[in-house]
Amino acid sequence: MGTKKSQSLLREATKLIPGGVNSPVRAFSAVGSKPLFIKKASGARVTDADNNTYIDYVGSWGPMIVGHANPKVGAALKRAIDRGTSYGAPTESEITLAKMVIEAMPAMEMVRFVSSGTEATMSAIRLARGVTGRDRILKFEGCYHGHADSLLVKAGSGAATLGMPSSPGVPKSLAKETYNAIYNDLGSVEKIFKKDPKGISCIIVEGIPGNMGVVPPVEGFMKGLKKICKKYGALLIVDEVMSGFRLCYGGAHQTYDIVPDLVCLGKVIGGGLPVGAFGGRASIMKQLSPTGPVYQAGTLSGNPIAMTAGIETLKILAKRGQYKKLFKLTDALTSGIAEIAARRSVESCVVKRGSMFTLFFTAEPPQNFTEVCKADLKKFAKYFRRMLSHGIYIAPSAFEASFMSLAHTDKDIAKTLEAVDKSFTRL
Ligand code: KE4
């Protein structure tokens, strides 16, 4: 399984693009390896520049839930491209996708499309600040919502203190407007609001955190956030960029029986093309330009080609039995991994929700970021490299989720479990 071509492409790319990648996690630095340059993908497989093929559980970090190069999506895209790729004007396709998203997520009475998850969360936060007239926001350590300045902020010295930039370039003056609470700890949220009862515009939380690995909310946590927001007049933003359409044909928030004030989307609703979205009650959304004072815009927002990919992807997902199939495959893989780990006495736990999952090299499923950090990262890196050598492509970081698609088969799961067994040997 040579990687000569990928390595030479990487040498060329690093002269032109920082790290040779257009998004840092693709650099494989967290797993002590060199990135593969992928040249094509189909179904559940990706093929690298050296013609090595892998069963893919990254799925472009979530969007490819119906599989790569899905024929129905591809045919619709080809037809759409023949009509031109972008007009900078409203199109019927935006109405079609808006209807589908709103129908799937009743918390959304109206929606605005953008071109990435970052734009969705950044815009939702600006809208929350605009509507409430409050400047501060509250997020959770370990949750990732894209790279907008207000969200690249880590906890200050104490969990209830104001935030510190987690990246150079983020102004301290802005970072201090962001609080970080402890995920799955309502007390840490209440404590912050008690100190600042009228200054926090919103809480933003992942529908199912996948950016510290999959760390589900404990019973009552999400309902508790909604209650705190109501009590203090803040908005609840549920960031479903990753979890949207992964647990059901809708949002993870619907499985907690809560109605967020705003929901952010991305990934799956673009079917592999650049789409993000945010939406909520009409009374809030109408505060957005041009109907309201809160400005937000985008040259390629609602792009007709991207809308087409999203429409076709959701059409496939909406068919009866699709989630049953997705969950059956996910359950077969994750229970198989757990069984092999037990047989080979590898201290680990597999956490799954819907069609997203993570293998943690720690005895107990983590409930927050501090606990995630106790997992054995070196072991994960070794496991990743071994799985790759056995033709299985999982997320190149212990702090990420892996994803199942409708294109995976029972045979793929069996092959993957064989690779797991080999990778666990004397790990
Ligand atoms: P994008 O701007 O990358 O489209 O979306 C940002 C974002 C927002 N919210 C959540 C919950 C997300 O998971 C993301 C992006 N996810 C990462 C993977 N953990 C994208 C991969 C990357 O950064 O290259």
mmCIF file with all atom_site columns, N, CA, C and O in Angstrom, residues 13-47:
data_model
loop_
_atom_site.group_PDB
_atom_site.id
_atom_site.type_symbol
_atom_site.label_atom_id
_atom_site.label_alt_id
_atom_site.label_comp_id
_atom_site.label_asym_id
_atom_site.label_entity_id
_atom_site.label_seq_id
_atom_site.pdbx_PDB_ins_code
_atom_site.Cartn_x
_atom_site.Cartn_y
_atom_site.Cartn_z
_atom_site.occupancy
_atom_site.B_iso_or_equiv
_atom_site.pdbx_formal_charge
_atom_site.auth_seq_id
_atom_site.auth_comp_id
_atom_site.auth_asym_id
_atom_site.auth_atom_id
_atom_site.pdbx_PDB_model_num
ATOM 1   N N  . ALA A 1 13 ? 1.933   20.600 -2.519 1.00 0.00 ? 13 ALA A N  1
ATOM 2   C CA . ALA A 1 13 ? 0.841   21.379 -1.914 1.00 0.00 ? 13 ALA A CA 1
ATOM 3   C C  . ALA A 1 13 ? 1.360   22.271 -0.791 1.00 0.00 ? 13 ALA A C  1
ATOM 4   O O  . ALA A 1 13 ? 0.930   23.422 -0.643 1.00 0.00 ? 13 ALA A O  1
ATOM 5   N N  . THR A 1 14 ? 2.320   21.746 0.003  1.00 0.00 ? 14 THR A N  1
ATOM 6   C CA . THR A 1 14 ? 2.781   22.541 1.157  1.00 0.00 ? 14 THR A CA 1
ATOM 7   C C  . THR A 1 14 ? 3.531   23.797 0.718  1.00 0.00 ? 14 THR A C  1
ATOM 8   O O  . THR A 1 14 ? 3.647   24.745 1.496  1.00 0.00 ? 14 THR A O  1
ATOM 9   N N  . LYS A 1 15 ? 3.969   23.829 -0.551 1.00 0.00 ? 15 LYS A N  1
ATOM 10  C CA . LYS A 1 15 ? 4.627   25.059 -1.029 1.00 0.00 ? 15 LYS A CA 1
ATOM 11  C C  . LYS A 1 15 ? 3.581   26.152 -1.332 1.00 0.00 ? 15 LYS A C  1
ATOM 12  O O  . LYS A 1 15 ? 3.880   27.340 -1.367 1.00 0.00 ? 15 LYS A O  1
ATOM 13  N N  . LEU A 1 16 ? 2.347   25.707 -1.506 1.00 0.00 ? 16 LEU A N  1
ATOM 14  C CA . LEU A 1 16 ? 1.313   26.635 -1.990 1.00 0.00 ? 16 LEU A CA 1
ATOM 15  C C  . LEU A 1 16 ? 0.222   26.900 -0.959 1.00 0.00 ? 16 LEU A C  1
ATOM 16  O O  . LEU A 1 16 ? -0.384  27.963 -0.939 1.00 0.00 ? 16 LEU A O  1
ATOM 17  N N  . ILE A 1 17 ? -0.027  25.895 -0.114 1.00 0.00 ? 17 ILE A N  1
ATOM 18  C CA . ILE A 1 17 ? -1.156  25.953 0.830  1.00 0.00 ? 17 ILE A CA 1
ATOM 19  C C  . ILE A 1 17 ? -0.617  25.572 2.200  1.00 0.00 ? 17 ILE A C  1
ATOM 20  O O  . ILE A 1 17 ? 0.106   24.584 2.315  1.00 0.00 ? 17 ILE A O  1
ATOM 21  N N  . PRO A 1 18 ? -0.911  26.386 3.242  1.00 0.00 ? 18 PRO A N  1
ATOM 22  C CA . PRO A 1 18 ? -0.361  26.085 4.573  1.00 0.00 ? 18 PRO A CA 1
ATOM 23  C C  . PRO A 1 18 ? -0.630  24.641 4.986  1.00 0.00 ? 18 PRO A C  1
ATOM 24  O O  . PRO A 1 18 ? -1.782  24.193 5.011  1.00 0.00 ? 18 PRO A O  1
ATOM 25  N N  . GLY A 1 19 ? 0.446   23.914 5.259  1.00 0.00 ? 19 GLY A N  1
ATOM 26  C CA . GLY A 1 19 ? 0.287   22.506 5.661  1.00 0.00 ? 19 GLY A CA 1
ATOM 27  C C  . GLY A 1 19 ? -0.187  21.627 4.519  1.00 0.00 ? 19 GLY A C  1
ATOM 28  O O  . GLY A 1 19 ? -0.458  20.445 4.700  1.00 0.00 ? 19 GLY A O  1
ATOM 29  N N  . GLY A 1 20 ? -0.356  22.219 3.342  1.00 0.00 ? 20 GLY A N  1
ATOM 30  C CA . GLY A 1 20 ? -0.811  21.454 2.177  1.00 0.00 ? 20 GLY A CA 1
ATOM 31  C C  . GLY A 1 20 ? -2.287  21.131 2.216  1.00 0.00 ? 20 GLY A C  1
ATOM 32  O O  . GLY A 1 20 ? -2.808  20.364 1.413  1.00 0.00 ? 20 GLY A O  1
ATOM 33  N N  . VAL A 1 21 ? -2.986  21.722 3.176  1.00 0.00 ? 21 VAL A N  1
ATOM 34  C CA . VAL A 1 21 ? -4.419  21.400 3.348  1.00 0.00 ? 21 VAL A CA 1
ATOM 35  C C  . VAL A 1 21 ? -5.242  22.674 3.486  1.00 0.00 ? 21 VAL A C  1
ATOM 36  O O  . VAL A 1 21 ? -4.737  23.715 3.918  1.00 0.00 ? 21 VAL A O  1
ATOM 37  N N  . ASN A 1 22 ? -6.499  22.568 3.159  1.00 0.00 ? 22 ASN A N  1
ATOM 38  C CA . ASN A 1 22 ? -7.398  23.716 3.300  1.00 0.00 ? 22 ASN A CA 1
ATOM 39  C C  . ASN A 1 22 ? -8.272  23.625 4.540  1.00 0.00 ? 22 ASN A C  1
ATOM 40  O O  . ASN A 1 22 ? -9.179  24.446 4.725  1.00 0.00 ? 22 ASN A O  1
ATOM 41  N N  . SER A 1 23 ? -7.995  22.647 5.372  1.00 0.00 ? 23 SER A N  1
ATOM 42  C CA . SER A 1 23 ? -8.620  22.581 6.684  1.00 0.00 ? 23 SER A CA 1
ATOM 43  C C  . SER A 1 23 ? -7.686  21.741 7.560  1.00 0.00 ? 23 SER A C  1
ATOM 44  O O  . SER A 1 23 ? -7.301  20.622 7.156  1.00 0.00 ? 23 SER A O  1
ATOM 45  N N  . PRO A 1 24 ? -7.307  22.267 8.748  1.00 0.00 ? 24 PRO A N  1
ATOM 46  C CA . PRO A 1 24 ? -6.202  21.658 9.515  1.00 0.00 ? 24 PRO A CA 1
ATOM 47  C C  . PRO A 1 24 ? -6.352  20.177 9.849  1.00 0.00 ? 24 PRO A C  1
ATOM 48  O O  . PRO A 1 24 ? -5.383  19.443 9.794  1.00 0.00 ? 24 PRO A O  1
ATOM 49  N N  . VAL A 1 25 ? -7.569  19.756 10.160 1.00 0.00 ? 25 VAL A N  1
ATOM 50  C CA . VAL A 1 25 ? -7.715  18.366 10.636 1.00 0.00 ? 25 VAL A CA 1
ATOM 51  C C  . VAL A 1 25 ? -7.336  17.368 9.545  1.00 0.00 ? 25 VAL A C  1
ATOM 52  O O  . VAL A 1 25 ? -7.021  16.219 9.816  1.00 0.00 ? 25 VAL A O  1
ATOM 53  N N  . ARG A 1 26 ? -7.345  17.818 8.276  1.00 0.00 ? 26 ARG A N  1
ATOM 54  C CA . ARG A 1 26 ? -6.988  16.917 7.168  1.00 0.00 ? 26 ARG A CA 1
ATOM 55  C C  . ARG A 1 26 ? -5.486  16.611 7.146  1.00 0.00 ? 26 ARG A C  1
ATOM 56  O O  . ARG A 1 26 ? -5.060  15.705 6.435  1.00 0.00 ? 26 ARG A O  1
ATOM 57  N N  . ALA A 1 27 ? -4.710  17.351 7.946  1.00 0.00 ? 27 ALA A N  1
ATOM 58  C CA . ALA A 1 27 ? -3.249  17.191 7.868  1.00 0.00 ? 27 ALA A CA 1
ATOM 59  C C  . ALA A 1 27 ? -2.760  15.938 8.587  1.00 0.00 ? 27 ALA A C  1
ATOM 60  O O  . ALA A 1 27 ? -1.574  15.607 8.552  1.00 0.00 ? 27 ALA A O  1
ATOM 61  N N  . PHE A 1 28 ? -3.667  15.223 9.292  1.00 0.00 ? 28 PHE A N  1
ATOM 62  C CA . PHE A 1 28 ? -3.300  13.976 9.974  1.00 0.00 ? 28 PHE A CA 1
ATOM 63  C C  . PHE A 1 28 ? -2.264  14.210 11.080 1.00 0.00 ? 28 PHE A C  1
ATOM 64  O O  . PHE A 1 28 ? -1.637  13.255 11.548 1.00 0.00 ? 28 PHE A O  1
ATOM 65  N N  . SER A 1 29 ? -2.078  15.481 11.510 1.00 0.00 ? 29 SER A N  1
ATOM 66  C CA . SER A 1 29 ? -1.018  15.711 12.517 1.00 0.00 ? 29 SER A CA 1
ATOM 67  C C  . SER A 1 29 ? -1.387  15.041 13.839 1.00 0.00 ? 29 SER A C  1
ATOM 68  O O  . SER A 1 29 ? -0.538  14.571 14.568 1.00 0.00 ? 29 SER A O  1
ATOM 69  N N  . ALA A 1 30 ? -2.678  14.917 14.131 1.00 0.00 ? 30 ALA A N  1
ATOM 70  C CA . ALA A 1 30 ? -3.088  14.341 15.428 1.00 0.00 ? 30 ALA A CA 1
ATOM 71  C C  . ALA A 1 30 ? -2.797  12.844 15.485 1.00 0.00 ? 30 ALA A C  1
ATOM 72  O O  . ALA A 1 30 ? -2.831  12.230 16.541 1.00 0.00 ? 30 ALA A O  1
ATOM 73  N N  . VAL A 1 31 ? -2.512  12.238 14.338 1.00 0.00 ? 31 VAL A N  1
ATOM 74  C CA . VAL A 1 31 ? -2.287  10.779 14.328 1.00 0.00 ? 31 VAL A CA 1
ATOM 75  C C  . VAL A 1 31 ? -0.884  10.431 13.810 1.00 0.00 ? 31 VAL A C  1
ATOM 76  O O  . VAL A 1 31 ? -0.611  9.285  13.445 1.00 0.00 ? 31 VAL A O  1
ATOM 77  N N  . GLY A 1 32 ? 0.000   11.471 13.784 1.00 0.00 ? 32 GLY A N  1
ATOM 78  C CA . GLY A 1 32 ? 1.405   11.232 13.440 1.00 0.00 ? 32 GLY A CA 1
ATOM 79  C C  . GLY A 1 32 ? 1.597   10.585 12.085 1.00 0.00 ? 32 GLY A C  1
ATOM 80  O O  . GLY A 1 32 ? 2.406   9.680  11.903 1.00 0.00 ? 32 GLY A O  1
ATOM 81  N N  . SER A 1 33 ? 0.791   11.027 11.144 1.00 0.00 ? 33 SER A N  1
ATOM 82  C CA . SER A 1 33 ? 0.873   10.416 9.801  1.00 0.00 ? 33 SER A CA 1
ATOM 83  C C  . SER A 1 33 ? 0.808   11.515 8.740  1.00 0.00 ? 33 SER A C  1
ATOM 84  O O  . SER A 1 33 ? 0.578   12.688 9.059  1.00 0.00 ? 33 SER A O  1
ATOM 85  N N  . LYS A 1 34 ? 1.001   11.142 7.511  1.00 0.00 ? 34 LYS A N  1
ATOM 86  C CA . LYS A 1 34 ? 0.918   12.123 6.411  1.00 0.00 ? 34 LYS A CA 1
ATOM 87  C C  . LYS A 1 34 ? -0.427  11.958 5.694  1.00 0.00 ? 34 LYS A C  1
ATOM 88  O O  . LYS A 1 34 ? -0.848  10.806 5.484  1.00 0.00 ? 34 LYS A O  1
ATOM 89  N N  . PRO A 1 35 ? -1.050  13.062 5.326  1.00 0.00 ? 35 PRO A N  1
ATOM 90  C CA . PRO A 1 35 ? -2.371  12.935 4.691  1.00 0.00 ? 35 PRO A CA 1
ATOM 91  C C  . PRO A 1 35 ? -2.310  12.232 3.340  1.00 0.00 ? 35 PRO A C  1
ATOM 92  O O  . PRO A 1 35 ? -1.312  12.315 2.638  1.00 0.00 ? 35 PRO A O  1
ATOM 93  N N  . LEU A 1 36 ? -3.374  11.528 3.029  1.00 0.00 ? 36 LEU A N  1
ATOM 94  C CA . LEU A 1 36 ? -3.518  10.907 1.713  1.00 0.00 ? 36 LEU A CA 1
ATOM 95  C C  . LEU A 1 36 ? -4.252  11.889 0.808  1.00 0.00 ? 36 LEU A C  1
ATOM 96  O O  . LEU A 1 36 ? -5.178  12.561 1.251  1.00 0.00 ? 36 LEU A O  1
ATOM 97  N N  . PHE A 1 37 ? -3.836  11.979 -0.421 1.00 0.00 ? 37 PHE A N  1
ATOM 98  C CA . PHE A 1 37 ? -4.584  12.783 -1.398 1.00 0.00 ? 37 PHE A CA 1
ATOM 99  C C  . PHE A 1 37 ? -5.605  11.868 -2.063 1.00 0.00 ? 37 PHE A C  1
ATOM 100 O O  . PHE A 1 37 ? -5.238  10.855 -2.651 1.00 0.00 ? 37 PHE A O  1
ATOM 101 N N  . ILE A 1 38 ? -6.864  12.213 -1.901 1.00 0.00 ? 38 ILE A N  1
ATOM 102 C CA . ILE A 1 38 ? -7.936  11.372 -2.435 1.00 0.00 ? 38 ILE A CA 1
ATOM 103 C C  . ILE A 1 38 ? -8.244  11.836 -3.860 1.00 0.00 ? 38 ILE A C  1
ATOM 104 O O  . ILE A 1 38 ? -8.374  13.029 -4.107 1.00 0.00 ? 38 ILE A O  1
ATOM 105 N N  . LYS A 1 39 ? -8.362  10.849 -4.766 1.00 0.00 ? 39 LYS A N  1
ATOM 106 C CA . LYS A 1 39 ? -8.622  11.259 -6.158 1.00 0.00 ? 39 LYS A CA 1
ATOM 107 C C  . LYS A 1 39 ? -10.028 10.909 -6.631 1.00 0.00 ? 39 LYS A C  1
ATOM 108 O O  . LYS A 1 39 ? -10.528 11.465 -7.593 1.00 0.00 ? 39 LYS A O  1
ATOM 109 N N  . LYS A 1 40 ? -10.674 9.980  -5.935 1.00 0.00 ? 40 LYS A N  1
ATOM 110 C CA . LYS A 1 40 ? -12.069 9.708  -6.308 1.00 0.00 ? 40 LYS A CA 1
ATOM 111 C C  . LYS A 1 40 ? -12.743 8.941  -5.176 1.00 0.00 ? 40 LYS A C  1
ATOM 112 O O  . LYS A 1 40 ? -12.067 8.428  -4.273 1.00 0.00 ? 40 LYS A O  1
ATOM 113 N N  . ALA A 1 41 ? -14.075 8.930  -5.239 1.00 0.00 ? 41 ALA A N  1
ATOM 114 C CA . ALA A 1 41 ? -14.826 8.206  -4.208 1.00 0.00 ? 41 ALA A CA 1
ATOM 115 C C  . ALA A 1 41 ? -16.112 7.714  -4.828 1.00 0.00 ? 41 ALA A C  1
ATOM 116 O O  . ALA A 1 41 ? -16.639 8.331  -5.769 1.00 0.00 ? 41 ALA A O  1
ATOM 117 N N  . SER A 1 42 ? -16.559 6.565  -4.315 1.00 0.00 ? 42 SER A N  1
ATOM 118 C CA . SER A 1 42 ? -17.834 6.036  -4.807 1.00 0.00 ? 42 SER A CA 1
ATOM 119 C C  . SER A 1 42 ? -18.445 5.156  -3.714 1.00 0.00 ? 42 SER A C  1
ATOM 120 O O  . SER A 1 42 ? -17.739 4.354  -3.090 1.00 0.00 ? 42 SER A O  1
ATOM 121 N N  . GLY A 1 43 ? -19.711 5.372  -3.457 1.00 0.00 ? 43 GLY A N  1
ATOM 122 C CA . GLY A 1 43 ? -20.369 4.564  -2.420 1.00 0.00 ? 43 GLY A CA 1
ATOM 123 C C  . GLY A 1 43 ? -19.710 4.786  -1.072 1.00 0.00 ? 43 GLY A C  1
ATOM 124 O O  . GLY A 1 43 ? -19.588 5.900  -0.597 1.00 0.00 ? 43 GLY A O  1
ATOM 125 N N  . ALA A 1 44 ? -19.247 3.685  -0.466 1.00 0.00 ? 44 ALA A N  1
ATOM 126 C CA . ALA A 1 44 ? -18.628 3.771  0.878  1.00 0.00 ? 44 ALA A CA 1
ATOM 127 C C  . ALA A 1 44 ? -17.113 3.806  0.768  1.00 0.00 ? 44 ALA A C  1
ATOM 128 O O  . ALA A 1 44 ? -16.414 3.639  1.774  1.00 0.00 ? 44 ALA A O  1
ATOM 129 N N  . ARG A 1 45 ? -16.580 4.026  -0.431 1.00 0.00 ? 45 ARG A N  1
ATOM 130 C CA . ARG A 1 45 ? -15.123 3.942  -0.610 1.00 0.00 ? 45 ARG A CA 1
ATOM 131 C C  . ARG A 1 45 ? -14.500 5.217  -1.151 1.00 0.00 ? 45 ARG A C  1
ATOM 132 O O  . ARG A 1 45 ? -15.123 5.923  -1.957 1.00 0.00 ? 45 ARG A O  1
ATOM 133 N N  . VAL A 1 46 ? -13.263 5.447  -0.686 1.00 0.00 ? 46 VAL A N  1
ATOM 134 C CA . VAL A 1 46 ? -12.446 6.522  -1.269 1.00 0.00 ? 46 VAL A CA 1
ATOM 135 C C  . VAL A 1 46 ? -11.189 5.873  -1.825 1.00 0.00 ? 46 VAL A C  1
ATOM 136 O O  . VAL A 1 46 ? -10.741 4.846  -1.317 1.00 0.00 ? 46 VAL A O  1
ATOM 137 N N  . THR A 1 47 ? -10.624 6.479  -2.875 1.00 0.00 ? 47 THR A N  1
ATOM 138 C CA . THR A 1 47 ? -9.401  5.972  -3.506 1.00 0.00 ? 47 THR A CA 1
ATOM 139 C C  . THR A 1 47 ? -8.367  7.085  -3.524 1.00 0.00 ? 47 THR A C  1
ATOM 140 O O  . THR A 1 47 ? -8.696  8.224  -3.885 1.00 0.00 ? 47 THR A O  1
#
